Amino acid sequence: MKRARMIIFILLTAGILHGQSYHTHSRKAIRQFEEAVALYRGGDLVGAETALEKAIRADDRFSEAYGLLSQICYEKGSLDEAIGYYSRTIEIDPEGNPDGYRLLGGLVLRTGDYQRALELLDKFLSFPVEDVSNRESALSMKASCLFAL
């Protein structure tokens, strides 16, 4: 669980650390998101969640905000909420985050919805190998889904 948390956090904050642009043009949303990241890093999940909700109100297509909100819900033990928020990132940009399908598939797998997890993992595996990471992990999760089904 700790490893999964770190992987998601690294993926979500990689853009911040490397100066990557956000999927929003709203300065207010960006300001709220950056405040949320600082609060999250400081361990203030409640404050970070509040800032992210403000960021989403400023731009309801701000996928990075949904991704971090998903991470916070996951850490709080709200798996269904985490899945809902992370699903939103894929709805916003279905082709721009191939690894998102693997991450979401892993979350869904934890709920026991093996068919949906399998569909997400198959979508992930349909992307070119050079566009994805941890392909072996997805193959392992897919095997678990198939066995369970």
mmCIF file of C-alpha atoms in Angstrom:
data_model
loop_
_atom_site.group_PDB
_atom_site.id
_atom_site.type_symbol
_atom_site.label_atom_id
_atom_site.label_comp_id
_atom_site.label_asym_id
_atom_site.label_seq_id
_atom_site.Cartn_x
_atom_site.Cartn_y
_atom_site.Cartn_z
ATOM 1 C CA MET A 1 0.000 0.000 0.000
ATOM 2 C CA LYS A 2 2.820 2.388 0.833
ATOM 3 C CA ARG A 3 4.463 1.592 -2.512
ATOM 4 C CA ALA A 4 1.220 2.294 -4.402
ATOM 5 C CA ARG A 5 0.831 5.597 -2.549
ATOM 6 C CA MET A 6 4.335 6.666 -3.509
ATOM 7 C CA ILE A 7 3.880 5.659 -7.153
ATOM 8 C CA ILE A 8 0.661 7.652 -7.475
ATOM 9 C CA PHE A 9 2.156 10.637 -5.672
ATOM 10 C CA ILE A 10 5.244 10.594 -7.920
ATOM 11 C CA LEU A 11 3.111 10.476 -11.055
ATOM 12 C CA LEU A 12 0.879 13.290 -9.840
ATOM 13 C CA THR A 13 3.664 15.599 -8.762
ATOM 14 C CA ALA A 14 6.180 14.859 -11.518
ATOM 15 C CA GLY A 15 4.858 17.776 -13.532
ATOM 16 C CA ILE A 16 5.286 20.146 -10.605
ATOM 17 C CA LEU A 17 8.879 19.143 -9.977
ATOM 18 C CA HIS A 18 9.861 19.407 -13.623
ATOM 19 C CA GLY A 19 7.936 22.545 -14.493
ATOM 20 C CA GLN A 20 5.471 20.750 -16.746
ATOM 21 C CA SER A 21 2.435 22.784 -17.670
ATOM 22 C CA TYR A 22 -0.925 21.962 -16.159
ATOM 23 C CA HIS A 23 -4.080 20.936 -17.982
ATOM 24 C CA THR A 24 -5.724 24.226 -17.110
ATOM 25 C CA HIS A 25 -5.306 27.875 -17.937
ATOM 26 C CA SER A 26 -7.091 29.073 -14.827
ATOM 27 C CA ARG A 27 -4.652 30.917 -12.591
ATOM 28 C CA LYS A 28 -7.007 30.494 -9.654
ATOM 29 C CA ALA A 29 -7.152 26.719 -10.176
ATOM 30 C CA ILE A 30 -3.366 26.504 -10.458
ATOM 31 C CA ARG A 31 -2.880 28.605 -7.320
ATOM 32 C CA GLN A 32 -5.288 26.387 -5.372
ATOM 33 C CA PHE A 33 -3.651 23.229 -6.726
ATOM 34 C CA GLU A 34 -0.166 24.378 -5.758
ATOM 35 C CA GLU A 35 -1.441 25.268 -2.292
ATOM 36 C CA ALA A 36 -2.968 21.774 -2.084
ATOM 37 C CA VAL A 37 0.334 20.151 -3.045
ATOM 38 C CA ALA A 38 2.160 22.102 -0.338
ATOM 39 C CA LEU A 39 -0.469 21.128 2.234
ATOM 40 C CA TYR A 40 -0.369 17.501 1.094
ATOM 41 C CA ARG A 41 3.405 17.384 1.393
ATOM 42 C CA GLY A 42 3.052 18.838 4.879
ATOM 43 C CA GLY A 43 0.614 16.105 5.851
ATOM 44 C CA ASP A 44 -2.504 18.300 5.966
ATOM 45 C CA LEU A 45 -4.916 16.115 3.995
ATOM 46 C CA VAL A 46 -8.009 18.074 5.030
ATOM 47 C CA GLY A 47 -6.518 21.396 3.964
ATOM 48 C CA ALA A 48 -5.243 19.887 0.715
ATOM 49 C CA GLU A 49 -8.673 18.419 -0.023
ATOM 50 C CA THR A 50 -10.342 21.804 0.552
ATOM 51 C CA ALA A 51 -7.864 23.557 -1.760
ATOM 52 C CA LEU A 52 -8.393 20.909 -4.450
ATOM 53 C CA GLU A 53 -12.164 21.321 -4.268
ATOM 54 C CA LYS A 54 -11.641 25.053 -4.869
ATOM 55 C CA ALA A 55 -9.339 24.278 -7.800
ATOM 56 C CA ILE A 56 -11.990 22.030 -9.322
ATOM 57 C CA ARG A 57 -14.655 24.704 -8.837
ATOM 58 C CA ALA A 58 -12.386 27.094 -10.737
ATOM 59 C CA ASP A 59 -11.872 24.549 -13.563
ATOM 60 C CA ASP A 60 -13.853 21.325 -13.534
ATOM 61 C CA ARG A 61 -11.554 19.821 -16.203
ATOM 62 C CA PHE A 62 -8.342 20.215 -14.173
ATOM 63 C CA SER A 63 -7.194 16.593 -14.259
ATOM 64 C CA GLU A 64 -4.205 17.021 -11.937
ATOM 65 C CA ALA A 65 -6.529 18.281 -9.202
ATOM 66 C CA TYR A 66 -8.766 15.237 -9.579
ATOM 67 C CA GLY A 67 -5.705 12.979 -9.499
ATOM 68 C CA LEU A 68 -4.385 14.383 -6.240
ATOM 69 C CA LEU A 69 -7.870 14.380 -4.756
ATOM 70 C CA SER A 70 -8.071 10.704 -5.670
ATOM 71 C CA GLN A 71 -4.792 10.065 -3.866
ATOM 72 C CA ILE A 72 -6.039 11.814 -0.735
ATOM 73 C CA CYS A 73 -9.267 9.801 -0.738
ATOM 74 C CA TYR A 74 -7.245 6.613 -1.168
ATOM 75 C CA GLU A 75 -5.071 7.490 1.816
ATOM 76 C CA LYS A 76 -8.171 8.244 3.890
ATOM 77 C CA GLY A 77 -9.554 4.807 3.038
ATOM 78 C CA SER A 78 -12.315 6.068 0.745
ATOM 79 C CA LEU A 79 -11.622 3.727 -2.152
ATOM 80 C CA ASP A 80 -14.889 4.382 -4.001
ATOM 81 C CA GLU A 81 -14.300 8.146 -3.898
ATOM 82 C CA ALA A 82 -10.712 7.653 -5.042
ATOM 83 C CA ILE A 83 -11.933 5.606 -7.997
ATOM 84 C CA GLY A 84 -14.538 8.243 -8.857
ATOM 85 C CA TYR A 85 -12.032 11.069 -8.866
ATOM 86 C CA TYR A 86 -9.402 9.125 -10.783
ATOM 87 C CA SER A 87 -12.032 8.031 -13.318
ATOM 88 C CA ARG A 88 -12.666 11.712 -13.933
ATOM 89 C CA THR A 89 -9.032 12.233 -14.982
ATOM 90 C CA ILE A 90 -9.474 9.612 -17.689
ATOM 91 C CA GLU A 91 -12.813 11.067 -18.796
ATOM 92 C CA ILE A 92 -11.119 14.440 -19.230
ATOM 93 C CA ASP A 93 -8.163 13.112 -21.216
ATOM 94 C CA PRO A 94 -8.651 9.477 -22.263
ATOM 95 C CA GLU A 95 -5.508 9.271 -24.377
ATOM 96 C CA GLY A 96 -3.162 11.630 -22.517
ATOM 97 C CA ASN A 97 -2.465 9.452 -19.487
ATOM 98 C CA PRO A 98 -2.005 5.817 -20.510
ATOM 99 C CA ASP A 99 -0.598 4.888 -17.095
ATOM 100 C CA GLY A 100 -3.817 6.182 -15.556
ATOM 101 C CA TYR A 101 -5.629 3.112 -16.843
ATOM 102 C CA ARG A 102 -3.192 0.848 -14.985
ATOM 103 C CA LEU A 103 -3.476 2.867 -11.792
ATOM 104 C CA LEU A 104 -7.268 2.974 -11.995
ATOM 105 C CA GLY A 105 -7.344 -0.722 -12.854
ATOM 106 C CA GLY A 106 -5.368 -1.433 -9.687
ATOM 107 C CA LEU A 107 -7.806 0.578 -7.580
ATOM 108 C CA VAL A 108 -10.819 -1.126 -9.137
ATOM 109 C CA LEU A 109 -9.192 -4.532 -8.664
ATOM 110 C CA ARG A 110 -9.148 -3.869 -4.909
ATOM 111 C CA THR A 111 -12.947 -3.554 -4.940
ATOM 112 C CA GLY A 112 -13.414 -6.980 -6.503
ATOM 113 C CA ASP A 113 -14.879 -5.628 -9.757
ATOM 114 C CA TYR A 114 -12.646 -7.895 -11.817
ATOM 115 C CA GLN A 115 -14.447 -7.319 -15.119
ATOM 116 C CA ARG A 116 -14.066 -3.536 -14.964
ATOM 117 C CA ALA A 117 -10.458 -3.845 -13.768
ATOM 118 C CA LEU A 118 -9.758 -6.182 -16.687
ATOM 119 C CA GLU A 119 -11.229 -3.675 -19.152
ATOM 120 C CA LEU A 120 -9.068 -0.873 -17.748
ATOM 121 C CA LEU A 121 -5.948 -3.019 -17.812
ATOM 122 C CA ASP A 122 -6.656 -4.146 -21.390
ATOM 123 C CA LYS A 123 -6.985 -0.486 -22.392
ATOM 124 C CA PHE A 124 -3.638 0.216 -20.715
ATOM 125 C CA LEU A 125 -2.016 -2.727 -22.498
ATOM 126 C CA SER A 126 -3.350 -1.482 -25.860
ATOM 127 C CA PHE A 127 -1.048 1.560 -25.712
ATOM 128 C CA PRO A 128 2.390 1.302 -27.345
ATOM 129 C CA VAL A 129 5.019 -0.131 -24.989
ATOM 130 C CA GLU A 130 7.099 3.051 -25.152
ATOM 131 C CA ASP A 131 4.148 5.148 -23.898
ATOM 132 C CA VAL A 132 3.558 3.216 -20.663
ATOM 133 C CA SER A 133 5.407 2.161 -17.531
ATOM 134 C CA ASN A 134 5.140 -0.898 -15.289
ATOM 135 C CA ARG A 135 3.684 -3.072 -18.023
ATOM 136 C CA GLU A 136 4.657 -6.172 -16.023
ATOM 137 C CA SER A 137 2.535 -4.960 -13.116
ATOM 138 C CA ALA A 138 -0.469 -4.593 -15.420
ATOM 139 C CA LEU A 139 0.066 -8.074 -16.813
ATOM 140 C CA SER A 140 0.178 -9.461 -13.286
ATOM 141 C CA MET A 141 -3.018 -7.650 -12.320
ATOM 142 C CA LYS A 142 -4.668 -8.879 -15.519
ATOM 143 C CA ALA A 143 -3.738 -12.462 -14.638
ATOM 144 C CA SER A 144 -5.302 -11.953 -11.201
ATOM 145 C CA CYS A 145 -8.508 -10.671 -12.808
ATOM 146 C CA LEU A 146 -8.690 -13.582 -15.201
ATOM 147 C CA PHE A 147 -8.107 -16.060 -12.400
ATOM 148 C CA ALA A 148 -10.795 -14.432 -10.256
ATOM 149 C CA LEU A 149 -13.287 -14.404 -13.112
#
